[in-house]
Amino acid sequence: MSISNPSGRDVFSSKFGVIAAAAGSAVGLGNIWRFPYVAGENGGGAFLLIYLGFIIAIGLPVMLSELLIGRKAQQNAFGSFRKLAPGSMWSLVGLMGVVAAFLILAFYSTISGWTLEYLYQAISNGFAHGDTKAMFDSFKQGTFRPLMWQMIFMLLTAWIVFSGVKNGIEKYAKILMPLLFVLILAMCIRSLSLPGSSAGLDFLFKPDFSKISMGVILEALGQAAFSLSIGMGALITYGSYIQKQNNLGKTAVQVTVADTLIAILSGVMIFPAVFALGFQPDSGAGLVFEVLPKLFLEMPGGYFFAILFFFLLSVAALTSTISVLEVVVAYFSEELNISRKKATVIGASSISVLGVFATLSFGDLSGVHILGQSIFGIMEYTAANLLLPLGALLIVIFVGWKLKQLIVREELSNESTLRVKYFKVFFFIVKWLAPIAIAAVFLNGIGLLKLG
Ligand code: PFF
């Protein structure tokens, strides 16, 4: 899918390759696993509304900012800032992204491993006894199995980053992602037709503003950033592989729409079933792993649906994990001047070590708490709610204040060959609205500022 350009760097060879890669990064466990559980813990409808506001007003502009930085600089996240702002501290933003990538992949690979276990259980008819909660608890508290699946998943990720972004993954993503979409639609229909399901729709779509606090608003911002893969340079890195004739604005809109649609549909798939089948919406990180197997048991053809679903969920996770690992690998190989192979081995194995702690924090290490949270919880919170919003903040400040407006316009209009009618709005957002909004939400959310 990608070919080399004269400078020897890889490039995506087609428009579709760009969309498949960027949407592949955005659409993942963040949509199907994390969105429902975070929305469920933070009140449902009101959370969704704030989340959507952040997606449009902040997420989309940040995504476009990242893509343009990367394509302009043709470097990894760290090198891009260094090239566009030589001799300044800006490259530290890229470094922060690399740190975020380490944390995210460490805990993300835990959940990705779970999807493989569930694929295995689906094939071997393991949900049939019906007590999906007990099954989930005993699995996640284990040692060998969750670690084994996590390591298998890391190997798959490393293998693709090492060899397959070129001609494998986008080709499959092109077929598999639309299939995932159709499957989620079918499951929405099944979930909605369960008796008692309307309470789930009310929960998701009827906002109850008494549930909103500054902490909830920061959660919504963190989830928007996490879901869109912004704030850590994944899209700077992917942007650096995009060819000069690609329309970045269009790409950003398409990816954002696809990502948001899948998140909302995941909510429609899960919450009606949560209420109809007697689960609690705020039951945390296990939500989809407890509810969905029960839903499959209630479906005609559920055995096959379950296999297909967990297969596609693993693939969706994989197209996201490769983008996270790519941040680290591009950084190591270009900045430390080592081969891609070496960079992949070093990156993936050091992240795996960190990942062991994330996985064991549901079992052997469940007694360990940091600032009142589990190891997994603190990794997830730090990455999604602190590092990504902070990264997004610095990225928009960079585009709005450090890069020259003319350069930004040239990059978005492909040297004036495209019309960029949205430019004024975009530039206003990255210069003023987004920095102020992110800073306010961030400082309030962590309690450093008290607005209202
Ligand atoms: N956006 C991915 C998801 O929703 O599952 C997760 C992710 C990928 C976050 C890449 C950050 C990133 F850079």
PDB file of N, CA, C and O in Angstrom, residues 5 32 55 77 201 218 220 274 331 333 398 404 408 419 425 445:
ATOM      1  N   ASN A   5       9.212   7.225  -1.869  1.00  0.00           N
ATOM      2  CA  ASN A   5       9.388   8.394  -2.705  1.00  0.00           C
ATOM      3  C   ASN A   5      10.893   8.590  -2.929  1.00  0.00           C
ATOM      4  O   ASN A   5      11.698   7.848  -2.381  1.00  0.00           O
ATOM      5  N   ILE A  32     -15.257   0.923  20.592  1.00  0.00           N
ATOM      6  CA  ILE A  32     -16.172  -0.178  20.910  1.00  0.00           C
ATOM      7  C   ILE A  32     -16.048  -0.615  22.371  1.00  0.00           C
ATOM      8  O   ILE A  32     -17.033  -0.960  23.004  1.00  0.00           O
ATOM      9  N   ILE A  55     -15.415  16.701  19.710  1.00  0.00           N
ATOM     10  CA  ILE A  55     -14.984  16.091  18.444  1.00  0.00           C
ATOM     11  C   ILE A  55     -14.960  17.145  17.335  1.00  0.00           C
ATOM     12  O   ILE A  55     -13.986  17.282  16.591  1.00  0.00           O
ATOM     13  N   ALA A  77       7.354  12.194  14.659  1.00  0.00           N
ATOM     14  CA  ALA A  77       6.734  13.262  15.458  1.00  0.00           C
ATOM     15  C   ALA A  77       7.771  14.211  16.057  1.00  0.00           C
ATOM     16  O   ALA A  77       7.621  15.435  16.019  1.00  0.00           O
ATOM     17  N   LEU A 201     -31.543   3.374  25.311  1.00  0.00           N
ATOM     18  CA  LEU A 201     -31.519   4.533  24.412  1.00  0.00           C
ATOM     19  C   LEU A 201     -31.699   5.820  25.203  1.00  0.00           C
ATOM     20  O   LEU A 201     -31.045   6.828  24.926  1.00  0.00           O
ATOM     21  N   LEU A 218     -13.476  16.687  31.461  1.00  0.00           N
ATOM     22  CA  LEU A 218     -12.122  16.263  31.068  1.00  0.00           C
ATOM     23  C   LEU A 218     -12.130  14.836  30.516  1.00  0.00           C
ATOM     24  O   LEU A 218     -11.432  14.531  29.544  1.00  0.00           O
ATOM     25  N   ALA A 220     -14.502  13.522  28.832  1.00  0.00           N
ATOM     26  CA  ALA A 220     -15.041  13.604  27.470  1.00  0.00           C
ATOM     27  C   ALA A 220     -13.963  14.088  26.503  1.00  0.00           C
ATOM     28  O   ALA A 220     -13.836  13.581  25.383  1.00  0.00           O
ATOM     29  N   VAL A 274     -27.467  -3.634  27.764  1.00  0.00           N
ATOM     30  CA  VAL A 274     -27.106  -3.486  29.182  1.00  0.00           C
ATOM     31  C   VAL A 274     -28.367  -3.449  30.038  1.00  0.00           C
ATOM     32  O   VAL A 274     -28.496  -4.182  31.026  1.00  0.00           O
ATOM     33  N   TYR A 331      10.306   7.181  15.376  1.00  0.00           N
ATOM     34  CA  TYR A 331      11.178   8.016  16.206  1.00  0.00           C
ATOM     35  C   TYR A 331      12.540   7.339  16.430  1.00  0.00           C
ATOM     36  O   TYR A 331      13.585   7.922  16.155  1.00  0.00           O
ATOM     37  N   SER A 333      13.969   4.890  14.770  1.00  0.00           N
ATOM     38  CA  SER A 333      14.794   4.614  13.595  1.00  0.00           C
ATOM     39  C   SER A 333      15.336   5.897  12.973  1.00  0.00           C
ATOM     40  O   SER A 333      16.490   5.940  12.558  1.00  0.00           O
ATOM     41  N   PHE A 398       1.130  25.346  18.398  1.00  0.00           N
ATOM     42  CA  PHE A 398       2.213  25.330  17.405  1.00  0.00           C
ATOM     43  C   PHE A 398       1.710  25.795  16.039  1.00  0.00           C
ATOM     44  O   PHE A 398       2.317  26.642  15.389  1.00  0.00           O
ATOM     45  N   LYS A 404       3.943  29.884  10.337  1.00  0.00           N
ATOM     46  CA  LYS A 404       3.385  31.059   9.675  1.00  0.00           C
ATOM     47  C   LYS A 404       2.059  30.684   9.006  1.00  0.00           C
ATOM     48  O   LYS A 404       1.927  29.619   8.402  1.00  0.00           O
ATOM     49  N   VAL A 408       0.787  27.346   6.632  1.00  0.00           N
ATOM     50  CA  VAL A 408      -0.332  26.469   6.951  1.00  0.00           C
ATOM     51  C   VAL A 408      -1.305  26.442   5.766  1.00  0.00           C
ATOM     52  O   VAL A 408      -1.763  25.380   5.326  1.00  0.00           O
ATOM     53  N   ARG A 419      -9.062  24.662  -3.175  1.00  0.00           N
ATOM     54  CA  ARG A 419      -9.676  25.776  -2.449  1.00  0.00           C
ATOM     55  C   ARG A 419      -9.894  25.337  -1.009  1.00  0.00           C
ATOM     56  O   ARG A 419     -10.393  24.255  -0.754  1.00  0.00           O
ATOM     57  N   VAL A 425     -12.002  29.703   9.442  1.00  0.00           N
ATOM     58  CA  VAL A 425     -12.591  29.080  10.637  1.00  0.00           C
ATOM     59  C   VAL A 425     -11.543  28.200  11.317  1.00  0.00           C
ATOM     60  O   VAL A 425     -11.330  28.252  12.525  1.00  0.00           O
ATOM     61  N   GLY A 445     -10.169  20.207  35.063  1.00  0.00           N
ATOM     62  CA  GLY A 445     -10.319  18.770  35.270  1.00  0.00           C
ATOM     63  C   GLY A 445      -9.321  18.232  36.272  1.00  0.00           C
ATOM     64  O   GLY A 445      -9.629  17.342  37.058  1.00  0.00           O
TER      65      GLY A 445
END
